[in-house]
Amino acid sequence: MGLPHTGRPSKAKWQLGFRMTHTLLISSLGILLSLASGAASADVFRCVGADGKSTEYINNVKDAQLRGCKTMQGGSLTVVQATPVPRAPAVRVASAGPSSGNR
């Protein structure tokens, strides 16, 4: 005799369905993230610095056109934000105490 039918799928079928759904969700999320990162990429331009000797890299199209910059092409480019340079503490000047007028 077989087991009575409860109307629920067996544990093995439930696990298979869960894995397939999980895989589909992960795949969809990966595709969406790759599309978003592709849309977020912007052109990077190489420009001559203000001193005429150094090289600057910018991503502002209007500034690049005004300055005659060249578009960077080929390969990947990683932009790393610089850490701020710590400032020296403010110099405190010692002040003389109140003068009593008698010396």
Short mmCIF file of N, CA and C in Angstrom, two decimals:
data_model
loop_
_atom_site.label_atom_id
_atom_site.label_comp_id
_atom_site.label_asym_id
_atom_site.label_seq_id
_atom_site.Cartn_x
_atom_site.Cartn_y
_atom_site.Cartn_z
N MET A 1 0.82 -1.18 0.00
CA MET A 1 0.00 0.00 0.00
C MET A 1 0.88 1.25 0.00
N GLY A 2 0.42 2.29 -0.67
CA GLY A 2 1.18 3.52 -0.76
C GLY A 2 0.82 4.49 0.36
N LEU A 3 1.57 5.55 0.41
CA LEU A 3 1.30 6.57 1.39
C LEU A 3 0.10 7.41 0.95
N PRO A 4 -0.65 7.93 1.90
CA PRO A 4 -1.81 8.75 1.51
C PRO A 4 -1.32 10.07 0.89
N HIS A 5 -2.07 10.56 -0.07
CA HIS A 5 -1.72 11.81 -0.77
C HIS A 5 -2.19 12.98 0.08
N THR A 6 -1.26 13.90 0.43
CA THR A 6 -1.59 15.04 1.29
C THR A 6 -1.88 16.32 0.51
N GLY A 7 -1.64 16.30 -0.79
CA GLY A 7 -1.87 17.50 -1.59
C GLY A 7 -0.65 18.40 -1.65
N ARG A 8 0.41 18.08 -0.93
CA ARG A 8 1.64 18.86 -0.95
C ARG A 8 2.68 18.10 -1.77
N PRO A 9 3.57 18.82 -2.45
CA PRO A 9 4.63 18.13 -3.19
C PRO A 9 5.59 17.46 -2.21
N SER A 10 6.25 16.45 -2.70
CA SER A 10 7.22 15.76 -1.85
C SER A 10 8.39 16.69 -1.53
N LYS A 11 9.16 16.37 -0.52
CA LYS A 11 10.27 17.21 -0.09
C LYS A 11 11.29 17.37 -1.21
N ALA A 12 11.56 16.30 -1.95
CA ALA A 12 12.54 16.36 -3.04
C ALA A 12 12.07 17.32 -4.14
N LYS A 13 10.79 17.26 -4.49
CA LYS A 13 10.26 18.17 -5.52
C LYS A 13 10.29 19.61 -5.03
N TRP A 14 9.98 19.83 -3.75
CA TRP A 14 10.00 21.18 -3.19
C TRP A 14 11.41 21.75 -3.23
N GLN A 15 12.41 20.93 -2.85
CA GLN A 15 13.79 21.39 -2.85
C GLN A 15 14.27 21.70 -4.26
N LEU A 16 13.89 20.89 -5.23
CA LEU A 16 14.27 21.13 -6.61
C LEU A 16 13.65 22.45 -7.10
N GLY A 17 12.38 22.66 -6.79
CA GLY A 17 11.72 23.90 -7.19
C GLY A 17 12.36 25.12 -6.54
N PHE A 18 12.75 24.99 -5.27
CA PHE A 18 13.39 26.08 -4.56
C PHE A 18 14.74 26.40 -5.18
N ARG A 19 15.52 25.37 -5.50
CA ARG A 19 16.83 25.59 -6.11
C ARG A 19 16.71 26.26 -7.46
N MET A 20 15.72 25.84 -8.25
CA MET A 20 15.55 26.43 -9.57
C MET A 20 15.13 27.90 -9.46
N THR A 21 14.23 28.19 -8.53
CA THR A 21 13.78 29.56 -8.32
C THR A 21 14.94 30.41 -7.82
N HIS A 22 15.71 29.88 -6.89
CA HIS A 22 16.86 30.57 -6.34
C HIS A 22 17.88 30.88 -7.44
N THR A 23 18.16 29.90 -8.28
CA THR A 23 19.11 30.09 -9.37
C THR A 23 18.62 31.15 -10.35
N LEU A 24 17.34 31.12 -10.65
CA LEU A 24 16.75 32.11 -11.57
C LEU A 24 16.86 33.52 -10.98
N LEU A 25 16.59 33.67 -9.70
CA LEU A 25 16.68 34.98 -9.07
C LEU A 25 18.12 35.50 -9.06
N ILE A 26 19.06 34.64 -8.73
CA ILE A 26 20.47 35.05 -8.70
C ILE A 26 20.93 35.44 -10.11
N SER A 27 20.55 34.66 -11.11
CA SER A 27 20.93 34.97 -12.49
C SER A 27 20.34 36.31 -12.93
N SER A 28 19.08 36.53 -12.61
CA SER A 28 18.43 37.78 -12.99
C SER A 28 19.10 38.97 -12.32
N LEU A 29 19.43 38.81 -11.05
CA LEU A 29 20.11 39.89 -10.33
C LEU A 29 21.47 40.19 -10.95
N GLY A 30 22.21 39.15 -11.32
CA GLY A 30 23.51 39.34 -11.96
C GLY A 30 23.40 40.09 -13.28
N ILE A 31 22.40 39.75 -14.06
CA ILE A 31 22.19 40.43 -15.35
C ILE A 31 21.85 41.90 -15.13
N LEU A 32 20.97 42.17 -14.17
CA LEU A 32 20.59 43.56 -13.89
C LEU A 32 21.79 44.38 -13.41
N LEU A 33 22.62 43.79 -12.56
CA LEU A 33 23.79 44.51 -12.07
C LEU A 33 24.79 44.78 -13.19
N SER A 34 24.97 43.83 -14.09
CA SER A 34 25.92 44.05 -15.18
C SER A 34 25.40 45.13 -16.14
N LEU A 35 24.10 45.17 -16.36
CA LEU A 35 23.54 46.22 -17.21
C LEU A 35 23.67 47.58 -16.55
N ALA A 36 23.45 47.63 -15.24
CA ALA A 36 23.55 48.91 -14.53
C ALA A 36 24.99 49.41 -14.52
N SER A 37 25.95 48.52 -14.34
CA SER A 37 27.34 48.96 -14.32
C SER A 37 27.78 49.42 -15.70
N GLY A 38 27.27 48.81 -16.75
CA GLY A 38 27.60 49.24 -18.11
C GLY A 38 27.02 50.61 -18.40
N ALA A 39 25.83 50.87 -17.89
CA ALA A 39 25.20 52.17 -18.12
C ALA A 39 25.88 53.26 -17.30
N ALA A 40 26.51 52.89 -16.20
CA ALA A 40 27.13 53.88 -15.32
C ALA A 40 28.51 54.30 -15.82
N SER A 41 29.07 53.55 -16.74
CA SER A 41 30.42 53.90 -17.21
C SER A 41 30.34 55.16 -18.07
N ALA A 42 31.34 56.00 -17.94
CA ALA A 42 31.37 57.26 -18.67
C ALA A 42 32.72 57.38 -19.35
N ASP A 43 32.79 58.27 -20.32
CA ASP A 43 34.06 58.51 -21.00
C ASP A 43 35.02 59.23 -20.07
N VAL A 44 36.29 58.90 -20.21
CA VAL A 44 37.33 59.58 -19.45
C VAL A 44 38.24 60.25 -20.47
N PHE A 45 38.61 61.50 -20.18
CA PHE A 45 39.40 62.29 -21.11
C PHE A 45 40.76 62.62 -20.52
N ARG A 46 41.78 62.61 -21.38
CA ARG A 46 43.15 62.98 -20.97
C ARG A 46 43.42 64.39 -21.48
N CYS A 47 43.78 65.27 -20.55
CA CYS A 47 43.99 66.68 -20.89
C CYS A 47 45.37 67.12 -20.44
N VAL A 48 45.84 68.19 -21.05
CA VAL A 48 47.09 68.83 -20.63
C VAL A 48 46.76 69.68 -19.42
N GLY A 49 47.60 69.60 -18.39
CA GLY A 49 47.38 70.35 -17.16
C GLY A 49 47.50 71.85 -17.36
N ALA A 50 47.14 72.61 -16.35
CA ALA A 50 47.18 74.07 -16.42
C ALA A 50 48.60 74.58 -16.63
N ASP A 51 49.60 73.84 -16.15
CA ASP A 51 50.98 74.28 -16.30
C ASP A 51 51.55 73.95 -17.68
N GLY A 52 50.79 73.21 -18.50
CA GLY A 52 51.23 72.86 -19.84
C GLY A 52 52.14 71.64 -19.89
N LYS A 53 52.49 71.08 -18.74
CA LYS A 53 53.40 69.93 -18.70
C LYS A 53 52.73 68.68 -18.14
N SER A 54 51.92 68.84 -17.11
CA SER A 54 51.33 67.67 -16.46
C SER A 54 50.10 67.18 -17.23
N THR A 55 49.66 65.98 -16.88
CA THR A 55 48.49 65.38 -17.51
C THR A 55 47.38 65.28 -16.48
N GLU A 56 46.18 65.63 -16.88
CA GLU A 56 45.00 65.52 -16.02
C GLU A 56 43.99 64.61 -16.69
N TYR A 57 43.24 63.88 -15.89
CA TYR A 57 42.18 63.02 -16.39
C TYR A 57 40.87 63.52 -15.83
N ILE A 58 39.90 63.77 -16.71
CA ILE A 58 38.60 64.29 -16.28
C ILE A 58 37.50 63.46 -16.94
N ASN A 59 36.27 63.58 -16.42
CA ASN A 59 35.14 62.89 -17.02
C ASN A 59 34.00 63.83 -17.36
N ASN A 60 34.26 65.11 -17.42
CA ASN A 60 33.26 66.11 -17.77
C ASN A 60 33.38 66.42 -19.27
N VAL A 61 32.34 66.07 -20.01
CA VAL A 61 32.37 66.20 -21.47
C VAL A 61 32.55 67.65 -21.91
N LYS A 62 31.82 68.57 -21.28
CA LYS A 62 31.91 69.99 -21.68
C LYS A 62 33.31 70.54 -21.45
N ASP A 63 33.88 70.25 -20.27
CA ASP A 63 35.25 70.72 -20.00
C ASP A 63 36.24 70.11 -20.99
N ALA A 64 36.05 68.84 -21.30
CA ALA A 64 36.97 68.16 -22.23
C ALA A 64 36.91 68.78 -23.62
N GLN A 65 35.71 69.14 -24.07
CA GLN A 65 35.58 69.77 -25.38
C GLN A 65 36.21 71.16 -25.39
N LEU A 66 36.01 71.91 -24.32
CA LEU A 66 36.58 73.26 -24.25
C LEU A 66 38.11 73.23 -24.21
N ARG A 67 38.66 72.22 -23.55
CA ARG A 67 40.11 72.15 -23.38
C ARG A 67 40.79 71.34 -24.48
N GLY A 68 40.03 70.73 -25.38
CA GLY A 68 40.62 69.94 -26.47
C GLY A 68 41.24 68.64 -25.99
N CYS A 69 40.61 67.98 -25.04
CA CYS A 69 41.14 66.74 -24.47
C CYS A 69 40.86 65.56 -25.39
N LYS A 70 41.62 64.49 -25.20
CA LYS A 70 41.46 63.27 -25.98
C LYS A 70 40.75 62.21 -25.15
N THR A 71 39.84 61.47 -25.80
CA THR A 71 39.10 60.41 -25.11
C THR A 71 40.01 59.22 -24.91
N MET A 72 40.00 58.66 -23.70
CA MET A 72 40.77 57.45 -23.40
C MET A 72 40.01 56.27 -23.98
N GLN A 73 40.70 55.41 -24.74
CA GLN A 73 40.06 54.26 -25.35
C GLN A 73 40.89 53.01 -25.13
N GLY A 74 40.20 51.88 -25.13
CA GLY A 74 40.88 50.60 -25.00
C GLY A 74 41.29 50.30 -23.58
N GLY A 75 41.15 49.06 -23.19
CA GLY A 75 41.54 48.66 -21.84
C GLY A 75 40.57 49.20 -20.80
N SER A 76 40.81 48.83 -19.60
CA SER A 76 39.95 49.32 -18.53
C SER A 76 40.70 50.36 -17.71
N LEU A 77 39.95 51.22 -17.11
CA LEU A 77 40.52 52.30 -16.32
C LEU A 77 39.89 52.26 -14.95
N THR A 78 40.69 52.27 -13.91
CA THR A 78 40.19 52.27 -12.55
C THR A 78 40.45 53.64 -11.94
N VAL A 79 39.42 54.22 -11.37
CA VAL A 79 39.54 55.52 -10.74
C VAL A 79 39.55 55.31 -9.24
N VAL A 80 40.58 55.81 -8.59
CA VAL A 80 40.71 55.69 -7.14
C VAL A 80 40.68 57.08 -6.55
N GLN A 81 39.75 57.31 -5.63
CA GLN A 81 39.65 58.63 -5.01
C GLN A 81 40.78 58.78 -4.01
N ALA A 82 41.43 59.90 -4.09
CA ALA A 82 42.57 60.16 -3.19
C ALA A 82 42.08 60.41 -1.78
N THR A 83 42.89 60.04 -0.82
CA THR A 83 42.56 60.33 0.57
C THR A 83 42.99 61.75 0.89
N PRO A 84 42.22 62.46 1.70
CA PRO A 84 42.59 63.84 2.02
C PRO A 84 43.89 63.89 2.81
N VAL A 85 44.67 64.92 2.55
CA VAL A 85 45.94 65.11 3.25
C VAL A 85 45.62 65.71 4.61
N PRO A 86 46.13 65.11 5.69
CA PRO A 86 45.83 65.67 7.01
C PRO A 86 46.45 67.05 7.17
N ARG A 87 45.71 67.92 7.78
CA ARG A 87 46.19 69.29 8.00
C ARG A 87 46.97 69.36 9.30
N ALA A 88 47.90 70.26 9.32
CA ALA A 88 48.66 70.49 10.55
C ALA A 88 47.73 71.16 11.55
N PRO A 89 47.90 70.85 12.84
CA PRO A 89 47.04 71.50 13.83
C PRO A 89 47.28 73.00 13.85
N ALA A 90 46.26 73.73 14.19
CA ALA A 90 46.36 75.18 14.23
C ALA A 90 47.39 75.59 15.29
N VAL A 91 48.16 76.58 14.97
CA VAL A 91 49.18 77.07 15.90
C VAL A 91 48.53 78.02 16.89
N ARG A 92 48.75 77.75 18.15
CA ARG A 92 48.20 78.62 19.20
C ARG A 92 49.34 79.48 19.74
N VAL A 93 49.08 80.74 19.81
CA VAL A 93 50.09 81.66 20.33
C VAL A 93 49.79 81.88 21.80
N ALA A 94 50.82 81.68 22.62
CA ALA A 94 50.63 81.89 24.05
C ALA A 94 50.47 83.37 24.32
N SER A 95 49.53 83.69 25.12
CA SER A 95 49.33 85.10 25.45
C SER A 95 49.78 85.34 26.88
N ALA A 96 50.27 86.53 27.10
CA ALA A 96 50.70 86.89 28.44
C ALA A 96 49.48 87.10 29.30
N GLY A 97 49.63 86.85 30.58
CA GLY A 97 48.52 87.06 31.51
C GLY A 97 48.19 88.53 31.60
N PRO A 98 47.12 88.85 32.26
CA PRO A 98 46.74 90.27 32.38
C PRO A 98 47.83 91.03 33.14
N SER A 99 48.17 92.19 32.62
CA SER A 99 49.21 92.98 33.29
C SER A 99 48.60 93.73 34.46
N SER A 100 49.37 93.79 35.53
CA SER A 100 48.87 94.45 36.72
C SER A 100 49.21 95.93 36.73
N GLY A 101 50.11 96.30 35.85
CA GLY A 101 50.48 97.70 35.80
C GLY A 101 51.60 98.05 36.76
N ASN A 102 51.85 97.30 37.81
CA ASN A 102 52.95 97.55 38.76
C ASN A 102 54.11 96.64 38.42
N ARG A 103 55.25 97.21 38.23
CA ARG A 103 56.44 96.40 37.98
C ARG A 103 57.56 96.91 38.76
#
